[in-house]
Short mmCIF file of C-alpha atoms and ligand atoms in Angstrom, two decimals:
data_model
loop_
_atom_site.label_atom_id
_atom_site.label_comp_id
_atom_site.label_asym_id
_atom_site.label_seq_id
_atom_site.Cartn_x
_atom_site.Cartn_y
_atom_site.Cartn_z
CA MET J 1 -32.54 -22.50 5.44
CA SER J 2 -33.11 -22.40 1.67
CA SER J 3 -35.31 -19.70 0.18
CA GLN J 4 -36.26 -22.00 -2.68
CA GLU J 5 -38.38 -25.10 -3.08
CA PRO J 6 -36.19 -28.17 -3.80
CA ASN J 7 -38.16 -29.10 -6.94
CA SER J 8 -37.91 -25.74 -8.70
CA GLU J 9 -35.09 -24.82 -11.12
CA PRO J 10 -31.88 -23.93 -9.27
CA ARG J 11 -31.31 -20.18 -8.87
CA THR J 12 -28.18 -18.77 -10.53
CA ILE J 13 -26.07 -16.87 -8.01
CA GLN J 14 -23.97 -14.09 -9.55
CA ILE J 15 -20.29 -14.25 -8.67
CA PHE J 16 -18.86 -10.75 -8.26
CA ASP J 17 -15.11 -11.01 -8.04
CA THR J 18 -13.25 -8.25 -6.21
CA THR J 19 -9.74 -9.76 -6.25
CA LEU J 20 -8.48 -6.75 -8.21
CA ARG J 21 -10.04 -4.20 -5.85
CA ASP J 22 -10.65 -5.41 -2.28
CA GLY J 23 -8.19 -8.30 -2.82
CA GLU J 24 -5.49 -5.96 -4.03
CA GLN J 25 -5.86 -4.04 -0.75
CA SER J 26 -4.15 -7.01 1.00
CA PRO J 27 -0.95 -5.76 2.61
CA GLY J 28 1.88 -6.67 0.21
CA GLY J 29 -0.55 -7.92 -2.46
CA SER J 30 -0.40 -5.11 -5.00
CA MET J 31 -0.09 -5.90 -8.72
CA ASN J 32 1.23 -4.02 -11.73
CA LEU J 33 -0.81 -3.36 -14.88
CA VAL J 34 0.36 -6.44 -16.79
CA GLU J 35 -0.35 -8.64 -13.78
CA LYS J 36 -3.84 -7.17 -13.35
CA LEU J 37 -4.65 -7.81 -17.00
CA GLU J 38 -3.42 -11.39 -16.66
CA VAL J 39 -5.60 -11.95 -13.56
CA ALA J 40 -8.62 -10.27 -15.22
CA GLN J 41 -8.34 -12.60 -18.21
CA ALA J 42 -8.10 -15.61 -15.87
CA LEU J 43 -11.23 -14.40 -14.04
CA ALA J 44 -13.08 -14.10 -17.35
CA ASP J 45 -11.97 -17.65 -18.26
CA LEU J 46 -13.16 -18.82 -14.84
CA GLY J 47 -16.62 -17.47 -15.67
CA VAL J 48 -17.15 -14.80 -13.00
CA ASP J 49 -20.18 -12.59 -13.72
CA VAL J 50 -18.64 -9.31 -12.57
CA ILE J 51 -15.00 -8.20 -12.25
CA GLU J 52 -14.51 -5.31 -9.86
CA ALA J 53 -11.39 -4.05 -11.58
CA GLY J 54 -10.38 -1.30 -9.17
CA PHE J 55 -11.06 2.07 -7.61
CA PRO J 56 -10.29 4.50 -10.47
CA ILE J 57 -9.99 7.68 -8.36
CA ALA J 58 -7.47 6.03 -6.00
CA SER J 59 -4.43 6.56 -8.25
CA PRO J 60 -3.48 7.02 -11.92
CA GLY J 61 -2.33 3.37 -11.90
CA ASP J 62 -5.73 2.19 -10.67
CA PHE J 63 -7.49 4.30 -13.27
CA GLU J 64 -5.35 2.93 -16.08
CA SER J 65 -5.80 -0.68 -15.07
CA VAL J 66 -9.60 -0.33 -14.88
CA ARG J 67 -9.56 1.43 -18.26
CA GLN J 68 -7.46 -1.27 -19.93
CA ILE J 69 -9.50 -4.09 -18.39
CA ALA J 70 -12.70 -2.38 -19.60
CA GLN J 71 -11.17 -2.04 -23.04
CA THR J 72 -9.83 -5.56 -23.46
CA ILE J 73 -11.54 -8.15 -21.25
CA ARG J 74 -14.68 -9.66 -22.73
CA GLY J 75 -17.40 -11.66 -21.00
CA PRO J 76 -17.96 -10.37 -17.46
CA VAL J 77 -19.44 -7.01 -16.51
CA ILE J 78 -16.54 -4.69 -15.61
CA CYS J 79 -17.12 -2.69 -12.45
CA GLY J 80 -15.35 0.28 -10.86
CA LEU J 81 -15.70 1.53 -7.29
CA ALA J 82 -16.52 5.12 -6.36
CA ARG J 83 -17.38 7.04 -3.21
CA CYS J 84 -20.62 9.03 -3.28
CA ASN J 85 -19.22 12.18 -4.84
CA ASP J 86 -19.18 13.58 -8.37
CA LYS J 87 -15.41 13.41 -8.85
CA ASP J 88 -15.18 9.73 -7.93
CA ILE J 89 -18.18 8.76 -10.03
CA ASP J 90 -17.06 10.75 -13.09
CA ARG J 91 -13.60 9.23 -12.88
CA ALA J 92 -15.04 5.71 -12.54
CA TRP J 93 -17.18 6.23 -15.64
CA GLU J 94 -14.24 7.64 -17.58
CA ALA J 95 -12.34 4.42 -16.87
CA LEU J 96 -15.29 2.10 -17.56
CA LYS J 97 -17.02 3.62 -20.54
CA GLN J 98 -15.39 1.43 -23.19
CA ALA J 99 -16.55 -1.84 -21.67
CA PRO J 100 -19.46 -3.44 -23.52
CA ARG J 101 -21.11 -4.03 -20.10
CA SER J 102 -20.08 -1.90 -17.16
CA ARG J 103 -21.21 -1.21 -13.61
CA ILE J 104 -20.53 1.69 -11.28
CA HIS J 105 -20.35 0.64 -7.63
CA VAL J 106 -20.96 3.54 -5.25
CA PHE J 107 -20.61 3.23 -1.50
CA LEU J 108 -21.25 5.30 1.60
CA ALA J 109 -21.04 4.20 5.23
CA THR J 110 -24.32 4.01 7.12
CA SER J 111 -23.57 2.61 10.60
CA ALA J 112 -23.74 4.91 13.63
CA ILE J 113 -20.01 4.43 14.33
CA HIS J 114 -19.05 5.51 10.81
CA ARG J 115 -21.59 8.34 10.69
CA GLU J 116 -20.44 9.81 13.96
CA PHE J 117 -16.67 9.30 13.91
CA LYS J 118 -15.65 8.99 10.26
CA LEU J 119 -18.15 10.98 8.22
CA LYS J 120 -19.55 13.34 10.86
CA MET J 121 -22.83 13.35 8.95
CA SER J 122 -26.45 13.10 10.06
CA THR J 123 -28.78 10.36 8.82
CA GLU J 124 -30.52 12.92 6.56
CA GLU J 125 -27.22 13.90 4.97
CA ILE J 126 -26.29 10.25 4.41
CA VAL J 127 -29.57 9.51 2.60
CA GLU J 128 -29.23 12.67 0.52
CA ARG J 129 -25.61 11.92 -0.43
CA ALA J 130 -26.34 8.26 -1.23
CA VAL J 131 -29.29 9.16 -3.46
CA ALA J 132 -27.30 11.86 -5.27
CA GLY J 133 -24.41 9.43 -5.86
CA VAL J 134 -26.66 6.70 -7.24
CA LYS J 135 -28.47 9.21 -9.48
CA ARG J 136 -25.21 10.48 -10.91
CA ALA J 137 -23.95 6.94 -11.55
CA ALA J 138 -27.31 6.04 -13.16
CA SER J 139 -26.99 9.03 -15.48
CA TYR J 140 -23.94 7.28 -17.02
CA CYS J 141 -24.84 3.63 -16.87
CA ASP J 142 -27.93 1.55 -16.19
CA ASP J 143 -26.10 -0.98 -14.01
CA VAL J 144 -25.49 0.68 -10.62
CA GLU J 145 -24.59 -1.02 -7.36
CA PHE J 146 -24.93 0.71 -4.01
CA SER J 147 -23.19 -0.46 -0.82
CA PRO J 148 -24.16 0.92 2.58
CA GLU J 149 -20.70 0.36 4.07
CA ASP J 150 -20.79 -1.38 7.47
CA ALA J 151 -24.40 -2.41 6.72
CA CYS J 152 -24.19 -5.33 9.15
CA ARG J 153 -23.73 -2.87 12.05
CA THR J 154 -26.34 -0.39 10.81
CA GLU J 155 -29.67 0.08 12.65
CA HIS J 156 -32.44 -1.86 10.85
CA ASP J 157 -34.76 1.11 10.37
CA PHE J 158 -32.05 3.32 8.93
CA LEU J 159 -30.70 0.57 6.68
CA CYS J 160 -34.20 -0.02 5.26
CA ARG J 161 -34.57 3.70 4.64
CA VAL J 162 -31.25 3.99 2.76
CA VAL J 163 -31.88 0.83 0.72
CA GLU J 164 -35.37 1.94 -0.32
CA ALA J 165 -34.15 5.43 -1.27
CA THR J 166 -31.18 4.19 -3.31
CA ILE J 167 -33.30 1.64 -5.21
CA ALA J 168 -35.77 4.41 -5.99
CA ALA J 169 -32.81 6.52 -7.21
CA GLY J 170 -31.72 3.80 -9.68
CA ALA J 171 -29.58 1.21 -7.88
CA THR J 172 -30.01 -2.19 -9.52
CA THR J 173 -27.90 -4.10 -6.99
CA ILE J 174 -27.90 -3.49 -3.24
CA ASN J 175 -24.79 -4.90 -1.60
CA ILE J 176 -24.80 -5.62 2.13
CA PRO J 177 -21.22 -5.48 3.41
CA ASP J 178 -20.04 -6.96 6.67
CA THR J 179 -17.16 -4.52 6.46
CA VAL J 180 -15.45 -5.53 9.69
CA GLY J 181 -16.25 -9.26 9.67
CA TYR J 182 -18.37 -9.00 12.83
CA ALA J 183 -21.64 -10.73 11.90
CA THR J 184 -22.60 -14.37 12.43
CA PRO J 185 -24.47 -16.53 9.88
CA GLU J 186 -27.74 -16.32 11.82
CA GLU J 187 -27.50 -12.53 11.94
CA VAL J 188 -26.73 -12.21 8.24
CA HIS J 189 -29.63 -14.50 7.37
CA ALA J 190 -32.00 -12.49 9.58
CA ARG J 191 -30.80 -9.18 8.12
CA ILE J 192 -31.42 -10.26 4.52
CA VAL J 193 -34.86 -11.64 5.43
CA MET J 194 -35.59 -8.37 7.25
CA LEU J 195 -34.69 -6.32 4.14
CA ARG J 196 -36.79 -8.54 1.90
CA ASN J 197 -39.76 -8.17 4.24
CA ARG J 198 -39.50 -4.50 5.02
CA VAL J 199 -38.18 -2.64 1.96
CA PRO J 200 -41.17 -2.18 -0.36
CA ASN J 201 -39.18 -1.89 -3.64
CA ILE J 202 -36.56 -4.56 -2.79
CA ASP J 203 -37.71 -6.74 -5.72
CA ARG J 204 -36.38 -4.13 -8.15
CA ALA J 205 -32.76 -4.86 -7.09
CA VAL J 206 -30.51 -7.88 -6.70
CA ILE J 207 -29.40 -8.33 -3.08
CA SER J 208 -25.68 -8.91 -2.79
CA ILE J 209 -23.51 -9.96 0.16
CA HIS J 210 -19.91 -8.84 0.84
CA CYS J 211 -18.21 -10.40 3.86
CA HIS J 212 -14.84 -9.98 5.52
CA ASP J 213 -13.23 -12.86 7.36
CA ASP J 214 -12.05 -11.30 10.63
CA LEU J 215 -13.75 -14.02 12.69
CA GLY J 216 -13.38 -16.74 10.05
CA MET J 217 -17.09 -16.63 9.16
CA ALA J 218 -17.07 -15.00 5.71
CA THR J 219 -17.96 -18.16 3.76
CA ALA J 220 -20.68 -19.21 6.23
CA ASN J 221 -22.08 -15.67 6.27
CA SER J 222 -22.19 -15.44 2.47
CA LEU J 223 -23.96 -18.80 2.21
CA ALA J 224 -26.43 -17.75 4.90
CA ALA J 225 -27.23 -14.67 2.82
CA VAL J 226 -27.84 -16.84 -0.24
CA SER J 227 -30.14 -19.08 1.78
CA ALA J 228 -32.06 -15.96 2.79
CA GLY J 229 -32.48 -14.90 -0.84
CA ALA J 230 -29.33 -12.95 -1.82
CA GLY J 231 -28.59 -13.30 -5.53
CA GLN J 232 -24.94 -12.17 -5.64
CA ILE J 233 -21.84 -13.01 -3.63
CA GLU J 234 -18.82 -10.70 -3.58
CA CYS J 235 -15.62 -12.65 -3.12
CA THR J 236 -11.96 -12.96 -4.01
CA ILE J 237 -9.69 -15.75 -5.20
CA ASN J 238 -8.03 -17.45 -2.20
CA GLY J 239 -10.04 -15.08 0.04
CA ILE J 240 -7.37 -12.38 -0.21
CA GLY J 241 -8.27 -8.87 0.91
CA GLU J 242 -8.15 -6.17 3.52
CA ARG J 243 -6.99 -7.53 6.95
CA ALA J 244 -8.15 -11.17 7.28
CA GLY J 245 -9.50 -11.03 3.74
CA ASN J 246 -12.82 -11.49 1.94
CA THR J 247 -15.04 -14.48 1.25
CA ALA J 248 -13.07 -17.04 -0.79
CA LEU J 249 -14.64 -17.51 -4.22
CA GLU J 250 -13.59 -21.16 -4.50
CA GLU J 251 -15.22 -21.98 -1.15
CA VAL J 252 -18.67 -20.52 -1.81
CA VAL J 253 -18.75 -21.89 -5.36
CA MET J 254 -17.84 -25.43 -4.33
CA ALA J 255 -20.09 -25.32 -1.26
CA MET J 256 -23.11 -24.41 -3.39
CA ARG J 257 -22.17 -27.06 -5.94
CA THR J 258 -21.37 -29.87 -3.48
CA ARG J 259 -24.41 -29.11 -1.34
CA ALA J 260 -26.79 -28.33 -4.19
CA ASP J 261 -29.24 -30.53 -2.29
CA LEU J 262 -29.33 -27.83 0.41
CA PHE J 263 -28.81 -24.59 -1.49
CA HIS J 264 -30.63 -25.35 -4.81
CA CYS J 265 -28.32 -22.86 -6.51
CA ARG J 266 -25.82 -22.85 -9.33
CA THR J 267 -23.16 -20.44 -10.59
CA ASN J 268 -21.60 -19.75 -13.99
CA ILE J 269 -18.14 -20.72 -12.68
CA GLU J 270 -16.12 -23.29 -14.65
CA SER J 271 -14.91 -25.15 -11.57
CA THR J 272 -11.97 -26.84 -13.31
CA ARG J 273 -10.36 -23.38 -13.58
CA LEU J 274 -10.40 -22.88 -9.78
CA VAL J 275 -6.98 -24.34 -8.97
CA PRO J 276 -5.13 -22.73 -11.93
CA THR J 277 -6.70 -19.34 -11.12
CA SER J 278 -5.89 -19.73 -7.43
CA ARG J 279 -2.23 -20.47 -8.23
CA LEU J 280 -2.01 -17.60 -10.67
CA VAL J 281 -3.32 -15.14 -8.08
CA SER J 282 -1.05 -16.51 -5.39
CA LYS J 283 2.03 -16.28 -7.61
CA THR J 284 1.09 -12.86 -8.90
CA THR J 285 0.42 -11.28 -5.53
CA GLY J 286 3.14 -13.18 -3.65
CA LEU J 287 0.45 -14.14 -1.09
CA SER J 288 0.99 -17.83 -0.55
CA ILE J 289 -1.84 -20.28 0.08
CA GLN J 290 -1.81 -22.18 3.36
CA ARG J 291 -1.33 -25.92 2.73
CA ASN J 292 -4.63 -26.91 4.34
CA LYS J 293 -6.69 -24.18 2.62
CA SER J 294 -10.11 -25.51 1.54
CA ILE J 295 -10.45 -26.46 -2.15
CA VAL J 296 -7.12 -25.07 -3.42
CA GLY J 297 -4.55 -25.81 -0.69
CA GLN J 298 -1.79 -28.31 -1.40
CA ASN J 299 -3.25 -30.76 1.13
CA ALA J 300 -6.92 -30.25 0.27
CA PHE J 301 -7.09 -33.66 -1.42
CA ALA J 302 -4.17 -35.43 0.29
CA HIS J 303 -5.00 -38.44 2.42
CA GLU J 304 -2.32 -39.28 4.95
CA ALA J 305 -3.91 -41.57 7.54
CA GLY J 306 -3.78 -45.30 6.73
CA ILE J 307 -7.47 -45.81 7.52
CA HIS J 308 -8.39 -43.00 5.13
CA GLN J 309 -6.15 -44.33 2.37
CA ASP J 310 -7.66 -47.77 2.79
CA GLY J 311 -11.19 -46.34 2.63
CA MET J 312 -10.32 -44.28 -0.47
CA LEU J 313 -9.01 -47.34 -2.28
CA LYS J 314 -12.25 -49.18 -1.56
CA GLU J 315 -14.61 -46.31 -2.38
CA ARG J 316 -13.53 -42.72 -3.05
CA SER J 317 -16.62 -41.17 -1.48
CA THR J 318 -15.73 -42.61 1.94
CA TYR J 319 -13.36 -39.69 2.51
CA GLU J 320 -13.74 -37.39 -0.52
CA ILE J 321 -16.77 -35.13 -1.02
CA MET J 322 -15.41 -33.52 -4.22
CA SER J 323 -13.24 -34.86 -7.00
CA PRO J 324 -9.84 -33.16 -7.40
CA ALA J 325 -10.46 -33.09 -11.16
CA ASP J 326 -13.62 -31.00 -10.61
CA VAL J 327 -11.55 -28.14 -9.19
CA GLY J 328 -8.83 -28.49 -11.81
CA LEU J 329 -6.24 -30.31 -9.78
CA SER J 330 -4.28 -32.22 -12.37
CA LYS J 331 -2.05 -35.05 -11.21
CA THR J 332 0.11 -34.95 -14.31
CA ASP J 333 3.09 -32.64 -14.29
CA LEU J 334 3.62 -32.64 -18.05
CA VAL J 335 7.24 -32.48 -19.11
CA LEU J 336 8.43 -30.18 -21.86
CA GLY J 337 11.94 -30.15 -23.27
CA LYS J 338 14.15 -28.43 -25.80
CA HIS J 339 12.20 -29.85 -28.74
CA SER J 340 8.92 -28.44 -27.49
CA GLY J 341 7.62 -25.56 -29.58
CA ARG J 342 5.97 -22.27 -28.85
CA ALA J 343 2.46 -23.75 -29.24
CA ALA J 344 3.14 -26.48 -26.65
CA LEU J 345 4.48 -23.86 -24.25
CA ALA J 346 1.48 -21.55 -24.79
CA ASP J 347 -0.90 -24.46 -24.35
CA ARG J 348 0.70 -25.61 -21.09
CA ALA J 349 0.82 -22.03 -19.76
CA ARG J 350 -2.88 -21.71 -20.53
CA ILE J 351 -3.71 -24.92 -18.61
CA LEU J 352 -1.69 -23.50 -15.72
CA GLY J 353 -3.82 -20.33 -15.73
CA TYR J 354 -1.84 -17.91 -17.95
CA THR J 355 -3.03 -16.45 -21.27
CA LEU J 356 0.10 -15.03 -22.88
CA SER J 357 -0.04 -12.32 -25.51
CA GLY J 358 2.20 -12.64 -28.61
CA GLU J 359 5.01 -10.49 -27.22
CA GLN J 360 4.86 -12.10 -23.76
CA LEU J 361 4.90 -15.57 -25.30
CA GLN J 362 7.94 -14.67 -27.40
CA GLN J 363 9.88 -13.50 -24.34
CA VAL J 364 8.91 -16.46 -22.20
CA PHE J 365 9.77 -18.80 -25.09
CA GLU J 366 13.28 -17.31 -25.38
CA ARG J 367 13.88 -17.91 -21.67
CA PHE J 368 12.34 -21.37 -21.98
CA LYS J 369 14.86 -22.27 -24.71
CA ASP J 370 17.77 -21.00 -22.58
CA LEU J 371 16.49 -23.07 -19.69
CA ALA J 372 16.03 -26.16 -21.88
CA ASP J 373 19.74 -25.92 -22.75
CA LYS J 374 20.63 -26.10 -19.05
CA LYS J 375 17.98 -28.53 -17.89
CA LYS J 376 16.69 -31.61 -19.75
CA GLU J 377 13.15 -31.70 -18.48
CA ILE J 378 10.99 -28.66 -17.85
CA TYR J 379 8.09 -29.08 -15.43
CA ASP J 380 4.98 -27.05 -14.69
CA GLY J 381 6.74 -25.31 -11.78
CA ASP J 382 9.53 -24.14 -14.13
CA ILE J 383 7.00 -22.75 -16.61
CA ILE J 384 5.11 -20.93 -13.86
CA ALA J 385 8.39 -19.39 -12.61
CA LEU J 386 9.35 -18.20 -16.13
CA VAL J 387 5.91 -16.73 -16.83
CA GLN J 388 5.70 -15.11 -13.43
CA GLN J 389 9.09 -13.46 -13.91
CA GLN J 390 7.86 -12.15 -17.26
CA ILE J 391 4.51 -10.74 -16.09
CA SER J 392 5.95 -9.24 -12.92
CA THR J 393 8.37 -7.25 -15.10
CA THR J 394 6.96 -3.80 -15.81
CA SER J 395 6.10 -3.27 -19.46
CA ASP J 396 8.96 -0.83 -19.98
CA PRO J 397 11.66 -1.78 -17.46
CA GLN J 398 14.07 1.03 -16.63
CA TRP J 399 16.89 -1.17 -15.40
CA THR J 400 17.91 -4.51 -16.87
CA LEU J 401 20.66 -6.94 -15.99
CA VAL J 402 23.55 -7.14 -18.43
CA ASP J 403 26.09 -9.22 -16.54
CA TYR J 404 27.28 -10.23 -13.09
CA GLU J 405 30.15 -12.11 -11.55
CA VAL J 406 30.28 -13.34 -7.97
CA THR J 407 33.18 -14.62 -5.90
CA THR J 408 32.63 -16.08 -2.51
CA ALA J 409 34.53 -18.41 -0.17
CA LYS J 410 34.48 -19.38 3.48
CA ASP J 411 35.90 -16.63 5.74
CA ARG J 412 36.39 -14.24 2.82
CA THR J 413 34.57 -11.03 2.03
CA PRO J 414 32.34 -11.73 -0.98
CA SER J 415 32.67 -9.73 -4.14
CA VAL J 416 30.11 -8.91 -6.85
CA ARG J 417 30.79 -7.21 -10.17
CA LEU J 418 27.52 -6.05 -11.64
CA THR J 419 26.62 -4.39 -14.95
CA LEU J 420 23.18 -2.89 -15.47
CA ARG J 421 21.57 -1.08 -18.40
CA HIS J 422 19.50 2.05 -17.93
CA GLY J 423 18.14 3.41 -21.23
CA ASP J 424 21.10 3.25 -23.64
CA GLU J 425 23.70 3.44 -20.91
CA GLU J 426 25.50 0.62 -19.22
CA SER J 427 27.28 1.03 -15.90
CA THR J 428 29.32 -1.31 -13.75
CA GLU J 429 29.94 -1.44 -10.01
CA THR J 430 32.13 -3.76 -8.02
CA ALA J 431 31.15 -4.44 -4.44
CA GLU J 432 33.59 -6.15 -2.11
CA ARG J 433 31.69 -6.12 1.09
CA GLY J 434 28.80 -7.62 3.01
CA ASP J 435 28.35 -10.91 4.81
CA GLY J 436 27.51 -12.96 1.72
CA PRO J 437 26.99 -12.67 -2.04
CA ILE J 438 23.31 -11.67 -1.65
CA ASP J 439 24.23 -8.82 0.69
CA ALA J 440 26.92 -7.68 -1.75
CA ALA J 441 24.48 -7.88 -4.68
CA PHE J 442 21.98 -5.76 -2.75
CA TRP J 443 24.65 -3.15 -2.18
CA ALA J 444 25.79 -3.07 -5.83
CA VAL J 445 22.23 -2.77 -7.19
CA GLY J 446 21.53 0.07 -4.76
CA LYS J 447 24.74 1.85 -5.76
CA LEU J 448 24.03 1.61 -9.49
CA THR J 449 20.35 2.53 -9.43
CA GLY J 450 20.51 5.09 -6.64
CA ILE J 451 17.48 3.46 -5.03
CA GLU J 452 18.01 2.50 -1.45
CA LEU J 453 15.86 -0.49 -0.63
CA VAL J 454 15.16 -1.87 2.82
CA CYS J 455 14.70 -5.62 2.62
CA LYS J 456 11.62 -6.73 4.61
CA ASP J 457 11.28 -10.30 3.42
CA TYR J 458 13.38 -12.57 1.24
CA ARG J 459 12.10 -15.98 0.21
CA VAL J 460 13.76 -18.47 -2.05
CA ARG J 461 12.22 -21.73 -3.11
CA SER J 462 12.80 -24.24 -5.82
CA ALA J 463 10.14 -24.23 -8.52
CA THR J 464 10.38 -28.00 -9.07
CA LEU J 465 12.17 -31.04 -7.70
CA GLY J 466 15.85 -31.80 -8.39
CA GLN J 467 19.07 -29.91 -7.90
CA ASP J 468 18.90 -28.40 -11.39
CA ALA J 469 15.53 -26.75 -10.57
CA ILE J 470 14.84 -23.07 -11.08
CA GLY J 471 15.24 -21.03 -7.90
CA GLU J 472 12.46 -18.51 -7.41
CA VAL J 473 13.15 -15.44 -5.28
CA VAL J 474 10.27 -13.37 -3.92
CA LEU J 475 11.38 -10.18 -2.30
CA GLU J 476 9.49 -7.63 -0.26
CA VAL J 477 11.28 -4.32 0.05
CA GLU J 478 10.46 -0.91 1.40
CA TYR J 479 11.20 2.35 -0.36
CA LYS J 480 10.22 5.70 1.16
CA GLY J 481 7.77 4.01 3.54
CA LYS J 482 5.94 1.97 0.88
CA SER J 483 6.32 -1.71 0.30
CA TYR J 484 7.07 -3.26 -3.10
CA ARG J 485 7.45 -6.82 -4.33
CA GLY J 486 9.98 -8.25 -6.72
CA VAL J 487 10.13 -11.68 -8.33
CA GLY J 488 13.16 -13.31 -9.97
CA ALA J 489 13.71 -16.77 -11.38
CA SER J 490 16.92 -18.46 -12.49
CA THR J 491 18.82 -21.68 -12.01
CA ASP J 492 21.35 -19.45 -10.18
CA THR J 493 20.06 -17.99 -6.91
CA VAL J 494 22.28 -14.89 -7.07
CA GLU J 495 20.92 -14.07 -10.53
CA ALA J 496 17.35 -14.74 -9.32
CA THR J 497 17.98 -12.30 -6.44
CA ILE J 498 19.33 -9.57 -8.72
CA LEU J 499 16.34 -10.04 -11.06
CA ALA J 500 13.95 -9.83 -8.10
CA MET J 501 15.60 -6.61 -6.94
CA LEU J 502 15.39 -5.10 -10.42
CA SER J 503 11.74 -6.14 -10.68
CA ALA J 504 11.03 -4.23 -7.43
CA ILE J 505 13.12 -1.24 -8.57
CA ASN J 506 11.33 -1.12 -11.92
CA ARG J 507 7.97 -1.07 -10.10
CA ILE J 508 9.20 1.87 -8.04
CA ALA J 509 10.44 3.64 -11.17
CA ALA J 510 7.13 3.04 -12.98
CA GLU J 511 5.28 4.61 -10.07
CA ARG J 512 7.75 7.45 -9.51
CA PRO J 513 9.02 8.66 -12.91
CA GLN J 514 11.28 11.27 -11.27
CA VAL J 515 13.34 8.42 -9.76
CA ALA J 516 13.67 6.75 -13.15
CA GLN J 517 14.76 9.89 -15.00
CA ASN J 518 17.37 10.91 -12.53
CA PRO J 519 19.25 7.92 -11.18
CA SER J 520 21.63 9.61 -8.81
CA PRO J 521 23.52 7.04 -6.79
CA GLN J 522 22.78 7.32 -3.10
CA PRO J 523 24.77 5.97 -0.20
CA VAL J 524 23.63 2.46 0.56
CA THR J 525 24.16 1.04 3.99
O1 LIG N 601 -15.93 -3.96 2.97
C1 LIG N 601 -16.59 -3.05 2.46
O2 LIG N 601 -17.48 -2.44 3.08
C2 LIG N 601 -16.28 -2.67 1.10
C3 LIG N 601 -17.23 -1.75 0.41
C4 LIG N 601 -16.52 -0.73 -0.40
C5 LIG N 601 -18.17 -2.56 -0.42
O3 LIG N 601 -15.33 -3.16 0.54
ZN1 LIG N 602 -14.67 -5.02 1.57
#
């Protein structure tokens, strides 16, 4: 299937990461600004060629995160998404213009279904709009990507026409999305070959592939496109994304590396950063990784069956096609303690996937010292929980925890006395109600902040082994029809829950300043 002779130099396939754009569209997977910057830095350290940082017109928050990523992240090309209209494209450029290397990615649907039912536009209008969009983007920046949305369900003749016209208008990358995850590997291969054979100016652009995983074929489809001559894969860490998600970056990268004999391709990815980056994204988005997930799942390198273990002991390659070390799976869970300094903490956090700025490091270090007083040995899981709590906190939290006291006993109504700070003011509420201390804490936080949350999911897990481990609470709540996530970590589960609630409330306040300025207590049921 390869488009390259085995003896020639391997082709370099560009890795276009869209974790922060398509990935962030995962239900419940949204990130705040600090989290996005943390993930963007991890992607740069991983060696991706392009970071699609967001969709600047979508919201002021999206605009700001693309702008800050463009301003601060060095290495990859920073890309912003835009529909084919002047407002979108101008806004994308405004966000991107400070990046040393930037790309505007414009898209317009081309399939008959989208033309007829969504856009209500003729084929002529689509070509005209696509060309105008690419021209406007090219007037700002010489790196322009065009995506005919739903390309894999678009008629061949019309797709060729749009692709030829947009390359002539200045597109330097043509991305072929399988928007609804409908295509099979054979079809994708044939479609790329068809474009290469039929579009006269196709050599002036890089062909890219963008697959969704609705039928579980995104990785196979992306690799089929590469075999047919595509030079860029669009993908996300852990395959997160809209609906069933996008192509998983770690899967295509390791497939091309492990089967270099077949693909004759390479990437610029530093594979030992795959597991740390995967864990960072999972922790940051709250989207957990299934245990048997390829490459980065907890069981990906675990051998349970006796026959397999025996084979492994005799010769690793009997049952292992990749080395765990190659993907950054470290067996050592290094222990830190109260004598460990800031540099050791920063170093370990970095190995675990987090690059902490001076102020962040200071705050995590303070919490690390408190924890070291309670707990002799601090493991990787504890450090991840502390850092995660820090980066999930909005940069200027409106509400912070001052103090709490909980009383609970069998067959007695629980009671919580809670003090929060909002600006310079402290207020206290006592709640003697509910069917447990968590329920009572929920009520008291709602009463004090005036924000009525509906709890949709509440997960608590221990960050490490042992009864003195940190408890990590991940909360999904709904406020005015929108879902928000909160993360809290403490050796006390009630405190972790209150911190998780405040983290969610501070996200709401950051998004809705009117709520933050006017905390009027509401009835909480
Ligand atoms: O899936 C899709 O079609 C997209 C485009 C915007 C590239 O995400
Ligand atoms: Zn997509």
